Amino acid sequence: MRDAYVIGAGQTDFGAMPEESYRSLFETAYENAVDSVPDGFDGEAVDEAVVGNLGVGGRQLGLPGPAVTEHVGLHGVPCSRVENACAASGYAVRQAVQAVRSGMADVVVAGGVEVMSDMSSDVTKYWLGVSGETEWERLTGTTFAGVYAQMASAYLDRYDDATADHLSMAAVKNHANGAKNPHAHLGFECSMDQAVGAPIVADPLNLYHCCPTSDGASVALVASEDVVGEYTDDPVRIAGVGAASDRVGLFQRDDYTAVEASARAGEAAYEMAGVGPDELDFAEVHDCFAIAELLAYEDLGFCGRGEAPYLLEEGETDLDGDLPVNASGGLKSKGHPIGATGAGQVAEAFKQLTGQAGERQVEGAARGLTHNVGGSGGAAVVHVFEREREVAR
């Protein structure tokens, strides 16, 4: 199969933007992606498009993909919509890679979009809830914060050295990074005292342990090895892709202290790329709640089970640590427009690997990982990216 490459990627700001529509947001992300292609890009080269979207608020539930791709001038290009909850556009990127590797397409637009801030909190809570198990979780009143609070409680109970302070440490780290990201929804630093003392949302999770609900869009341009030279002489290769599903309901799983879909997706991505977690220079992981970041450290092999708190204590995942995690600010600070999150992680990886991440640039970044989760672990997708010129040295 042919290799696939990211030749450009971009996103909008993430945040509350009531003046924007899903069409205008996608247009901005697409234009930013096109502008990032080193040697220029013509939309006439696009063979296919894939758009991730949950459909928060019920807007354009039918044909949202063609609605946005036609708006940006991709007339006649076949487009499909992927819905895998919060992992929607991560799976859209995976689908683009499959199209390129199979030979069915040479250039694919993969992205996502979501508008979430123009509704009441009750309506937003409902639309977030549809990504969980409906009958026994949502209809009995359990929220996503409640589900992840159960995971956090189980983790803190199982591992004696883990405390709620470690959740706050993850939040402080990500806010420090997000303050360096002009696209971030909550682009400000917070102190440990603020992160520890915030109001409880679902014990043990407090306000600083939870990501915001955001508007936004993101786009990645994926090209085959046959045409990548037309767009850049310093390509970012998609070296590995892995995906997995699991039971949608948390109560249906055997273990609340791991996300098995993440572990399986990570193993598949590492195997395809021919690398291990110790060969990564950075990672963007799905930290919808602070506990999710700690679990990702362990699920993806950054450390052993129960050892995530030590990575935080030692600064291993700080921007200047051995393995910076969520240099973008993560979902916690950068924001979480559901359908756009996964491709937004890819946009950050592209910036890091092409040296365009500004103040949050990871020094010497040559290989990185993105990790995107749907719901509380019903789906997960992992990509490994590498800058060919650098890893060949």
mmCIF file of C-alpha atoms in Angstrom:
data_model
loop_
_atom_site.group_PDB
_atom_site.id
_atom_site.type_symbol
_atom_site.label_atom_id
_atom_site.label_comp_id
_atom_site.label_asym_id
_atom_site.label_seq_id
_atom_site.Cartn_x
_atom_site.Cartn_y
_atom_site.Cartn_z
ATOM 1 C CA MET A 1 0.000 0.000 0.000
ATOM 2 C CA ARG A 2 1.094 3.574 -0.686
ATOM 3 C CA ASP A 3 2.285 5.901 2.040
ATOM 4 C CA ALA A 4 0.046 8.802 3.063
ATOM 5 C CA TYR A 5 1.226 12.276 4.028
ATOM 6 C CA VAL A 6 -0.182 15.410 5.629
ATOM 7 C CA ILE A 7 0.698 18.232 3.240
ATOM 8 C CA GLY A 8 -1.206 20.937 5.102
ATOM 9 C CA ALA A 9 -3.470 21.405 8.106
ATOM 10 C CA GLY A 10 -5.313 24.234 9.777
ATOM 11 C CA GLN A 11 -8.036 25.119 12.215
ATOM 12 C CA THR A 12 -10.143 28.005 13.419
ATOM 13 C CA ASP A 13 -9.931 29.487 16.846
ATOM 14 C CA PHE A 14 -11.765 27.257 19.307
ATOM 15 C CA GLY A 15 -14.232 29.057 21.581
ATOM 16 C CA ALA A 16 -17.662 30.613 21.817
ATOM 17 C CA MET A 17 -18.317 32.239 18.446
ATOM 18 C CA PRO A 18 -22.070 32.830 18.106
ATOM 19 C CA GLU A 19 -21.568 34.961 15.009
ATOM 20 C CA GLU A 20 -20.160 31.962 13.097
ATOM 21 C CA SER A 21 -21.996 29.117 11.343
ATOM 22 C CA TYR A 22 -20.756 25.591 10.732
ATOM 23 C CA ARG A 23 -20.186 26.573 7.099
ATOM 24 C CA SER A 24 -18.139 29.683 7.881
ATOM 25 C CA LEU A 25 -16.076 27.830 10.481
ATOM 26 C CA PHE A 26 -15.237 25.021 8.084
ATOM 27 C CA GLU A 27 -14.364 27.553 5.391
ATOM 28 C CA THR A 28 -11.839 29.264 7.678
ATOM 29 C CA ALA A 29 -10.231 25.960 8.684
ATOM 30 C CA TYR A 30 -10.039 24.833 5.049
ATOM 31 C CA GLU A 31 -8.465 28.118 3.943
ATOM 32 C CA ASN A 32 -5.933 27.901 6.768
ATOM 33 C CA ALA A 33 -5.054 24.350 5.728
ATOM 34 C CA VAL A 34 -4.639 25.376 2.087
ATOM 35 C CA ASP A 35 -2.439 28.319 3.095
ATOM 36 C CA SER A 36 -0.168 25.968 5.070
ATOM 37 C CA VAL A 37 0.786 23.845 2.029
ATOM 38 C CA PRO A 38 4.414 24.815 1.277
ATOM 39 C CA ASP A 39 4.230 24.773 -2.530
ATOM 40 C CA GLY A 40 0.596 25.785 -2.980
ATOM 41 C CA PHE A 41 -2.652 23.867 -3.305
ATOM 42 C CA ASP A 42 -5.500 23.812 -5.813
ATOM 43 C CA GLY A 43 -8.867 22.437 -4.710
ATOM 44 C CA GLU A 44 -9.333 20.873 -8.147
ATOM 45 C CA ALA A 45 -6.839 18.207 -7.070
ATOM 46 C CA VAL A 46 -9.153 16.924 -4.308
ATOM 47 C CA ASP A 47 -10.498 13.429 -5.006
ATOM 48 C CA GLU A 48 -12.550 12.907 -1.868
ATOM 49 C CA ALA A 49 -13.578 14.562 1.403
ATOM 50 C CA VAL A 50 -14.485 13.225 4.839
ATOM 51 C CA VAL A 51 -16.029 15.415 7.545
ATOM 52 C CA GLY A 52 -16.440 14.573 11.232
ATOM 53 C CA ASN A 53 -19.502 15.973 12.988
ATOM 54 C CA LEU A 54 -21.774 15.002 15.869
ATOM 55 C CA GLY A 55 -24.576 17.416 14.976
ATOM 56 C CA VAL A 56 -24.921 19.254 18.280
ATOM 57 C CA GLY A 57 -28.277 21.012 18.462
ATOM 58 C CA GLY A 58 -29.660 18.960 15.585
ATOM 59 C CA ARG A 59 -28.451 21.325 12.858
ATOM 60 C CA GLN A 60 -27.980 19.799 9.416
ATOM 61 C CA LEU A 61 -28.032 16.200 10.627
ATOM 62 C CA GLY A 62 -28.430 15.036 7.036
ATOM 63 C CA LEU A 63 -25.594 15.689 4.585
ATOM 64 C CA PRO A 64 -23.471 18.027 6.743
ATOM 65 C CA GLY A 65 -20.367 16.922 4.829
ATOM 66 C CA PRO A 66 -21.488 18.046 1.371
ATOM 67 C CA ALA A 67 -23.025 21.158 2.951
ATOM 68 C CA VAL A 68 -19.596 22.394 4.036
ATOM 69 C CA THR A 69 -17.450 21.048 1.199
ATOM 70 C CA GLU A 70 -19.695 22.568 -1.476
ATOM 71 C CA HIS A 71 -19.528 25.835 0.459
ATOM 72 C CA VAL A 72 -15.732 25.931 0.068
ATOM 73 C CA GLY A 73 -15.882 25.181 -3.650
ATOM 74 C CA LEU A 74 -15.258 21.437 -3.748
ATOM 75 C CA HIS A 75 -18.070 20.977 -6.276
ATOM 76 C CA GLY A 76 -18.723 17.388 -7.258
ATOM 77 C CA VAL A 77 -16.180 15.907 -4.841
ATOM 78 C CA PRO A 78 -17.608 12.829 -3.094
ATOM 79 C CA CYS A 79 -17.999 13.589 0.600
ATOM 80 C CA SER A 80 -19.096 11.495 3.556
ATOM 81 C CA ARG A 81 -19.774 12.378 7.165
ATOM 82 C CA VAL A 82 -18.227 10.409 10.050
ATOM 83 C CA GLU A 83 -19.950 10.355 13.430
ATOM 84 C CA ASN A 84 -17.972 8.664 16.175
ATOM 85 C CA ALA A 85 -18.783 11.107 18.965
ATOM 86 C CA CYS A 86 -15.687 13.034 20.087
ATOM 87 C CA ALA A 87 -13.504 10.852 17.828
ATOM 88 C CA ALA A 88 -15.404 11.844 14.678
ATOM 89 C CA SER A 89 -12.708 13.801 12.848
ATOM 90 C CA GLY A 90 -9.931 11.541 14.110
ATOM 91 C CA TYR A 91 -11.758 8.785 12.269
ATOM 92 C CA ALA A 92 -12.229 11.129 9.306
ATOM 93 C CA VAL A 93 -8.439 11.415 9.048
ATOM 94 C CA ARG A 94 -8.151 7.631 9.330
ATOM 95 C CA GLN A 95 -10.669 7.247 6.485
ATOM 96 C CA ALA A 96 -8.637 9.669 4.371
ATOM 97 C CA VAL A 97 -5.522 7.597 4.990
ATOM 98 C CA GLN A 98 -7.380 4.443 3.957
ATOM 99 C CA ALA A 99 -8.531 6.069 0.705
ATOM 100 C CA VAL A 100 -4.991 7.179 -0.131
ATOM 101 C CA ARG A 101 -3.253 3.963 0.881
ATOM 102 C CA SER A 102 -5.723 1.852 -1.092
ATOM 103 C CA GLY A 103 -5.147 3.837 -4.287
ATOM 104 C CA MET A 104 -8.711 5.135 -4.537
ATOM 105 C CA ALA A 105 -7.602 8.754 -4.049
ATOM 106 C CA ASP A 106 -4.466 10.867 -4.257
ATOM 107 C CA VAL A 107 -5.667 13.915 -2.313
ATOM 108 C CA VAL A 108 -8.299 13.845 0.432
ATOM 109 C CA VAL A 109 -9.706 16.620 2.609
ATOM 110 C CA ALA A 110 -10.314 15.333 6.153
ATOM 111 C CA GLY A 111 -11.776 17.606 8.800
ATOM 112 C CA GLY A 112 -14.503 18.313 11.269
ATOM 113 C CA VAL A 113 -16.763 21.056 12.554
ATOM 114 C CA GLU A 114 -19.059 21.692 15.501
ATOM 115 C CA VAL A 115 -21.149 24.575 16.828
ATOM 116 C CA MET A 116 -21.949 24.151 20.522
ATOM 117 C CA SER A 117 -22.196 27.535 22.210
ATOM 118 C CA ASP A 118 -25.491 28.834 20.826
ATOM 119 C CA MET A 119 -27.739 26.711 23.052
ATOM 120 C CA SER A 120 -28.686 26.559 26.695
ATOM 121 C CA SER A 121 -26.571 24.456 29.022
ATOM 122 C CA ASP A 122 -29.419 21.949 29.351
ATOM 123 C CA VAL A 123 -29.645 21.427 25.589
ATOM 124 C CA THR A 124 -25.868 21.190 25.275
ATOM 125 C CA LYS A 125 -25.810 18.631 28.076
ATOM 126 C CA TYR A 126 -28.354 16.567 26.159
ATOM 127 C CA TRP A 127 -26.317 16.602 22.949
ATOM 128 C CA LEU A 128 -23.149 15.696 24.810
ATOM 129 C CA GLY A 129 -25.047 12.870 26.437
ATOM 130 C CA VAL A 130 -26.103 11.190 23.208
ATOM 131 C CA SER A 131 -22.542 9.880 22.846
ATOM 132 C CA GLY A 132 -22.919 7.781 25.972
ATOM 133 C CA GLU A 133 -24.963 4.649 26.593
ATOM 134 C CA THR A 134 -28.511 5.930 26.343
ATOM 135 C CA GLU A 135 -30.774 3.573 28.273
ATOM 136 C CA TRP A 136 -28.805 2.883 31.447
ATOM 137 C CA GLU A 137 -26.547 5.942 31.669
ATOM 138 C CA ARG A 138 -28.182 8.962 30.054
ATOM 139 C CA LEU A 139 -31.833 8.222 30.837
ATOM 140 C CA THR A 140 -30.970 7.585 34.477
ATOM 141 C CA GLY A 141 -29.373 11.038 34.739
ATOM 142 C CA THR A 142 -25.670 10.262 34.403
ATOM 143 C CA THR A 143 -23.686 13.017 32.662
ATOM 144 C CA PHE A 144 -20.307 12.677 30.959
ATOM 145 C CA ALA A 145 -18.726 14.422 33.922
ATOM 146 C CA GLY A 146 -20.410 11.811 36.102
ATOM 147 C CA VAL A 147 -19.039 8.949 34.014
ATOM 148 C CA TYR A 148 -15.473 10.277 34.082
ATOM 149 C CA ALA A 149 -15.857 11.002 37.797
ATOM 150 C CA GLN A 150 -16.526 7.298 38.289
ATOM 151 C CA MET A 151 -13.340 6.541 36.360
ATOM 152 C CA ALA A 152 -11.406 9.047 38.449
ATOM 153 C CA SER A 153 -12.774 7.649 41.715
ATOM 154 C CA ALA A 154 -11.863 4.110 40.700
ATOM 155 C CA TYR A 155 -8.348 5.206 39.739
ATOM 156 C CA LEU A 156 -7.739 7.108 42.985
ATOM 157 C CA ASP A 157 -9.069 4.159 44.975
ATOM 158 C CA ARG A 158 -6.874 1.628 43.178
ATOM 159 C CA TYR A 159 -3.575 3.525 43.322
ATOM 160 C CA ASP A 160 -2.599 4.799 46.758
ATOM 161 C CA ASP A 161 -0.119 7.375 45.440
ATOM 162 C CA ALA A 162 -2.668 8.981 43.110
ATOM 163 C CA THR A 163 -4.599 11.973 44.440
ATOM 164 C CA ALA A 164 -6.949 14.615 43.085
ATOM 165 C CA ASP A 165 -3.951 16.965 43.111
ATOM 166 C CA HIS A 166 -2.537 15.015 40.169
ATOM 167 C CA LEU A 167 -5.670 15.841 38.196
ATOM 168 C CA SER A 168 -5.035 19.492 38.968
ATOM 169 C CA MET A 169 -1.391 19.176 37.900
ATOM 170 C CA ALA A 170 -2.539 18.024 34.452
ATOM 171 C CA ALA A 171 -4.883 21.014 34.239
ATOM 172 C CA VAL A 172 -2.184 23.500 35.256
ATOM 173 C CA LYS A 173 0.230 22.060 32.683
ATOM 174 C CA ASN A 174 -2.289 22.250 29.871
ATOM 175 C CA HIS A 175 -3.367 25.779 30.720
ATOM 176 C CA ALA A 176 0.299 26.845 30.692
ATOM 177 C CA ASN A 177 0.575 25.422 27.176
ATOM 178 C CA GLY A 178 -2.778 26.794 26.039
ATOM 179 C CA ALA A 179 -1.721 30.276 27.094
ATOM 180 C CA LYS A 180 0.858 30.026 24.286
ATOM 181 C CA ASN A 181 -1.737 28.965 21.702
ATOM 182 C CA PRO A 182 -3.608 31.784 19.936
ATOM 183 C CA HIS A 183 -6.357 29.314 18.928
ATOM 184 C CA ALA A 184 -7.151 28.226 22.505
ATOM 185 C CA HIS A 185 -10.633 28.661 23.970
ATOM 186 C CA LEU A 186 -9.309 28.999 27.533
ATOM 187 C CA GLY A 187 -5.930 30.480 26.679
ATOM 188 C CA PHE A 188 -4.862 31.528 30.142
ATOM 189 C CA GLU A 189 -2.638 30.111 32.842
ATOM 190 C CA CYS A 190 -3.986 28.896 36.162
ATOM 191 C CA SER A 191 -2.241 28.283 39.459
ATOM 192 C CA MET A 192 -2.232 25.037 41.385
ATOM 193 C CA ASP A 193 -4.289 26.721 44.098
ATOM 194 C CA GLN A 194 -6.924 27.710 41.531
ATOM 195 C CA ALA A 195 -7.002 24.224 40.023
ATOM 196 C CA VAL A 196 -7.300 22.548 43.421
ATOM 197 C CA GLY A 197 -9.866 24.931 44.868
ATOM 198 C CA ALA A 198 -12.331 25.162 41.981
ATOM 199 C CA PRO A 199 -16.000 24.233 42.506
ATOM 200 C CA ILE A 200 -16.833 20.537 42.329
ATOM 201 C CA VAL A 201 -18.632 19.400 39.162
ATOM 202 C CA ALA A 202 -18.796 15.641 39.858
ATOM 203 C CA ASP A 203 -16.678 14.498 42.762
ATOM 204 C CA PRO A 204 -13.682 14.196 42.527
ATOM 205 C CA LEU A 205 -13.702 16.292 39.324
ATOM 206 C CA ASN A 206 -13.882 20.052 39.698
ATOM 207 C CA LEU A 207 -14.290 22.837 37.169
ATOM 208 C CA TYR A 208 -10.597 22.924 36.255
ATOM 209 C CA HIS A 209 -10.646 19.183 35.551
ATOM 210 C CA CYS A 210 -13.265 19.571 32.788
ATOM 211 C CA CYS A 211 -12.882 20.838 29.222
ATOM 212 C CA PRO A 212 -15.135 23.601 27.855
ATOM 213 C CA THR A 213 -17.814 23.215 25.191
ATOM 214 C CA SER A 214 -16.479 24.963 22.109
ATOM 215 C CA ASP A 215 -17.243 25.999 18.557
ATOM 216 C CA GLY A 216 -14.644 25.337 15.886
ATOM 217 C CA ALA A 217 -13.439 23.521 12.789
ATOM 218 C CA SER A 218 -10.261 21.850 11.616
ATOM 219 C CA VAL A 219 -8.965 20.398 8.347
ATOM 220 C CA ALA A 220 -6.065 18.167 7.307
ATOM 221 C CA LEU A 221 -5.006 17.657 3.678
ATOM 222 C CA VAL A 222 -3.827 14.098 3.051
ATOM 223 C CA ALA A 223 -1.895 13.133 -0.090
ATOM 224 C CA SER A 224 -0.373 9.966 -1.514
ATOM 225 C CA GLU A 225 3.319 9.284 -2.050
ATOM 226 C CA ASP A 226 2.697 9.596 -5.790
ATOM 227 C CA VAL A 227 1.805 13.274 -5.607
ATOM 228 C CA VAL A 228 3.254 14.556 -2.328
ATOM 229 C CA GLY A 229 6.284 16.000 -4.129
ATOM 230 C CA GLU A 230 4.001 18.448 -5.919
ATOM 231 C CA TYR A 231 3.177 20.102 -2.598
ATOM 232 C CA THR A 232 6.296 19.894 -0.418
ATOM 233 C CA ASP A 233 9.845 18.573 -0.355
ATOM 234 C CA ASP A 234 9.746 18.092 3.432
ATOM 235 C CA PRO A 235 6.714 15.885 4.012
ATOM 236 C CA VAL A 236 5.011 14.703 7.199
ATOM 237 C CA ARG A 237 4.308 11.001 6.823
ATOM 238 C CA ILE A 238 1.386 9.294 8.523
ATOM 239 C CA ALA A 239 3.505 6.387 9.691
ATOM 240 C CA GLY A 240 0.932 4.526 11.749
ATOM 241 C CA VAL A 241 -2.818 4.379 12.265
ATOM 242 C CA GLY A 242 -4.746 2.346 14.804
ATOM 243 C CA ALA A 243 -8.392 2.297 15.823
ATOM 244 C CA ALA A 244 -10.619 0.244 18.095
ATOM 245 C CA SER A 245 -14.075 0.191 19.620
ATOM 246 C CA ASP A 246 -15.377 -0.976 22.976
ATOM 247 C CA ARG A 247 -18.621 -1.170 24.900
ATOM 248 C CA VAL A 248 -20.286 2.228 24.873
ATOM 249 C CA GLY A 249 -21.460 2.111 28.482
ATOM 250 C CA LEU A 250 -18.874 2.403 31.230
ATOM 251 C CA PHE A 251 -20.908 0.019 33.387
ATOM 252 C CA GLN A 252 -20.504 -2.656 30.693
ATOM 253 C CA ARG A 253 -16.706 -2.759 31.025
ATOM 254 C CA ASP A 254 -14.576 -4.853 33.324
ATOM 255 C CA ASP A 255 -12.151 -2.075 34.267
ATOM 256 C CA TYR A 256 -12.874 1.586 34.998
ATOM 257 C CA THR A 257 -9.166 2.504 35.281
ATOM 258 C CA ALA A 258 -8.208 1.930 31.636
ATOM 259 C CA VAL A 259 -9.633 2.641 28.199
ATOM 260 C CA GLU A 260 -9.107 -0.609 26.353
ATOM 261 C CA ALA A 261 -9.960 0.904 22.954
ATOM 262 C CA SER A 262 -7.106 3.391 23.402
ATOM 263 C CA ALA A 263 -4.650 0.646 24.291
ATOM 264 C CA ARG A 264 -5.607 -1.460 21.268
ATOM 265 C CA ALA A 265 -5.561 1.544 18.912
ATOM 266 C CA GLY A 266 -2.146 2.589 20.217
ATOM 267 C CA GLU A 267 -0.688 -0.884 19.782
ATOM 268 C CA ALA A 268 -1.932 -1.033 16.184
ATOM 269 C CA ALA A 269 -0.527 2.418 15.366
ATOM 270 C CA TYR A 270 2.872 1.592 16.892
ATOM 271 C CA GLU A 271 3.010 -1.687 14.991
ATOM 272 C CA MET A 272 2.228 -0.048 11.657
ATOM 273 C CA ALA A 273 4.774 2.713 12.286
ATOM 274 C CA GLY A 274 7.421 0.283 13.511
ATOM 275 C CA VAL A 275 8.114 2.368 16.622
ATOM 276 C CA GLY A 276 7.366 2.316 20.313
ATOM 277 C CA PRO A 277 6.152 5.017 22.701
ATOM 278 C CA ASP A 278 9.741 5.691 23.787
ATOM 279 C CA GLU A 279 10.482 6.966 20.254
ATOM 280 C CA LEU A 280 7.912 9.769 20.344
ATOM 281 C CA ASP A 281 8.900 13.419 20.712
ATOM 282 C CA PHE A 282 5.422 14.670 21.684
ATOM 283 C CA ALA A 283 1.808 13.553 21.954
ATOM 284 C CA GLU A 284 -1.633 15.142 21.769
ATOM 285 C CA VAL A 285 -4.007 13.063 23.892
ATOM 286 C CA HIS A 286 -7.733 13.259 24.517
ATOM 287 C CA ASP A 287 -8.076 15.045 27.886
ATOM 288 C CA CYS A 288 -11.793 15.831 27.917
ATOM 289 C CA PHE A 289 -11.447 15.429 31.686
ATOM 290 C CA ALA A 290 -8.156 15.452 33.567
ATOM 291 C CA ILE A 291 -8.440 11.778 34.479
ATOM 292 C CA ALA A 292 -8.587 10.969 30.759
ATOM 293 C CA GLU A 293 -5.065 12.326 30.307
ATOM 294 C CA LEU A 294 -3.698 10.176 33.123
ATOM 295 C CA LEU A 295 -5.362 7.091 31.675
ATOM 296 C CA ALA A 296 -3.989 7.930 28.214
ATOM 297 C CA TYR A 297 -0.413 7.966 29.588
ATOM 298 C CA GLU A 298 -0.898 4.380 30.690
ATOM 299 C CA ASP A 299 -3.084 3.135 27.829
ATOM 300 C CA LEU A 300 -0.557 4.394 25.257
ATOM 301 C CA GLY A 301 2.464 2.934 27.029
ATOM 302 C CA PHE A 302 4.090 6.151 28.209
ATOM 303 C CA CYS A 303 4.360 4.504 31.628
ATOM 304 C CA GLY A 304 3.099 1.469 33.538
ATOM 305 C CA ARG A 305 -0.289 1.123 35.204
ATOM 306 C CA GLY A 306 -0.624 3.430 38.180
ATOM 307 C CA GLU A 307 2.480 5.434 37.216
ATOM 308 C CA ALA A 308 0.846 8.411 35.473
ATOM 309 C CA PRO A 309 1.066 10.594 38.631
ATOM 310 C CA TYR A 310 4.839 10.216 38.648
ATOM 311 C CA LEU A 311 5.129 11.522 35.073
ATOM 312 C CA LEU A 312 3.311 14.670 36.182
ATOM 313 C CA GLU A 313 5.332 15.041 39.381
ATOM 314 C CA GLU A 314 8.631 14.733 37.509
ATOM 315 C CA GLY A 315 7.591 17.119 34.726
ATOM 316 C CA GLU A 316 8.063 14.417 32.088
ATOM 317 C CA THR A 317 5.036 15.604 30.106
ATOM 318 C CA ASP A 318 5.717 19.335 30.468
ATOM 319 C CA LEU A 319 6.568 21.350 27.376
ATOM 320 C CA ASP A 320 10.271 21.009 28.199
ATOM 321 C CA GLY A 321 9.991 17.429 29.470
ATOM 322 C CA ASP A 322 11.110 14.188 27.861
ATOM 323 C CA LEU A 323 7.668 13.643 26.305
ATOM 324 C CA PRO A 324 5.598 16.837 26.057
ATOM 325 C CA VAL A 325 1.887 16.020 26.120
ATOM 326 C CA ASN A 326 -0.769 18.434 24.895
ATOM 327 C CA ALA A 327 1.536 21.248 23.854
ATOM 328 C CA SER A 328 -1.561 22.766 22.227
ATOM 329 C CA GLY A 329 -3.261 23.050 25.621
ATOM 330 C CA GLY A 330 -5.263 19.906 24.981
ATOM 331 C CA LEU A 331 -9.018 19.758 25.121
ATOM 332 C CA LYS A 332 -8.830 21.276 28.598
ATOM 333 C CA SER A 333 -7.412 24.626 27.446
ATOM 334 C CA LYS A 334 -7.463 24.617 23.649
ATOM 335 C CA GLY A 335 -11.113 23.524 23.674
ATOM 336 C CA HIS A 336 -13.330 20.686 22.513
ATOM 337 C CA PRO A 337 -15.641 21.309 19.543
ATOM 338 C CA ILE A 338 -16.584 17.640 19.335
ATOM 339 C CA GLY A 339 -16.498 17.032 15.594
ATOM 340 C CA ALA A 340 -13.360 19.127 15.105
ATOM 341 C CA THR A 341 -11.178 17.855 17.946
ATOM 342 C CA GLY A 342 -9.407 14.934 16.282
ATOM 343 C CA ALA A 343 -8.401 16.808 13.131
ATOM 344 C CA GLY A 344 -7.434 19.729 15.381
ATOM 345 C CA GLN A 345 -4.930 17.435 17.078
ATOM 346 C CA VAL A 346 -3.559 16.562 13.634
ATOM 347 C CA ALA A 347 -3.227 20.268 12.834
ATOM 348 C CA GLU A 348 -1.145 20.683 15.997
ATOM 349 C CA ALA A 349 1.026 17.692 15.082
ATOM 350 C CA PHE A 350 1.602 19.168 11.615
ATOM 351 C CA LYS A 351 2.624 22.508 13.127
ATOM 352 C CA GLN A 352 4.983 20.838 15.584
ATOM 353 C CA LEU A 353 6.645 18.714 12.909
ATOM 354 C CA THR A 354 7.065 21.642 10.519
ATOM 355 C CA GLY A 355 8.379 24.008 13.195
ATOM 356 C CA GLN A 356 5.360 26.339 13.128
ATOM 357 C CA ALA A 357 4.101 26.000 16.714
ATOM 358 C CA GLY A 358 5.517 29.300 17.956
ATOM 359 C CA GLU A 359 6.062 29.640 21.703
ATOM 360 C CA ARG A 360 4.871 26.089 22.334
ATOM 361 C CA GLN A 361 7.231 24.507 19.789
ATOM 362 C CA VAL A 362 8.715 21.213 20.971
ATOM 363 C CA GLU A 363 12.439 21.396 20.305
ATOM 364 C CA GLY A 364 13.651 18.858 17.734
ATOM 365 C CA ALA A 365 10.195 17.382 17.127
ATOM 366 C CA ALA A 366 10.480 14.650 14.481
ATOM 367 C CA ARG A 367 7.810 12.143 15.513
ATOM 368 C CA GLY A 368 4.512 12.628 17.317
ATOM 369 C CA LEU A 369 1.228 10.951 18.185
ATOM 370 C CA THR A 370 -2.416 11.991 18.295
ATOM 371 C CA HIS A 371 -5.026 10.156 20.371
ATOM 372 C CA ASN A 372 -8.748 10.825 19.949
ATOM 373 C CA VAL A 373 -11.492 9.121 22.010
ATOM 374 C CA GLY A 374 -15.232 8.883 21.431
ATOM 375 C CA GLY A 375 -17.495 9.069 24.474
ATOM 376 C CA SER A 376 -15.938 7.478 27.538
ATOM 377 C CA GLY A 377 -14.020 4.990 25.403
ATOM 378 C CA GLY A 378 -16.536 3.484 23.001
ATOM 379 C CA ALA A 379 -14.144 4.361 20.163
ATOM 380 C CA ALA A 380 -10.535 5.478 19.892
ATOM 381 C CA VAL A 381 -8.159 6.318 17.059
ATOM 382 C CA VAL A 382 -4.391 6.899 17.208
ATOM 383 C CA HIS A 383 -2.090 8.306 14.526
ATOM 384 C CA VAL A 384 1.715 8.408 14.492
ATOM 385 C CA PHE A 385 3.277 11.156 12.365
ATOM 386 C CA GLU A 386 6.902 11.661 11.421
ATOM 387 C CA ARG A 387 8.926 14.231 9.560
ATOM 388 C CA GLU A 388 10.724 11.999 7.069
ATOM 389 C CA ARG A 389 13.726 14.247 6.631
ATOM 390 C CA GLU A 390 14.404 14.285 10.375
ATOM 391 C CA VAL A 391 13.781 10.615 11.231
ATOM 392 C CA ALA A 392 16.006 9.537 8.313
ATOM 393 C CA ARG A 393 19.042 11.167 9.912
#
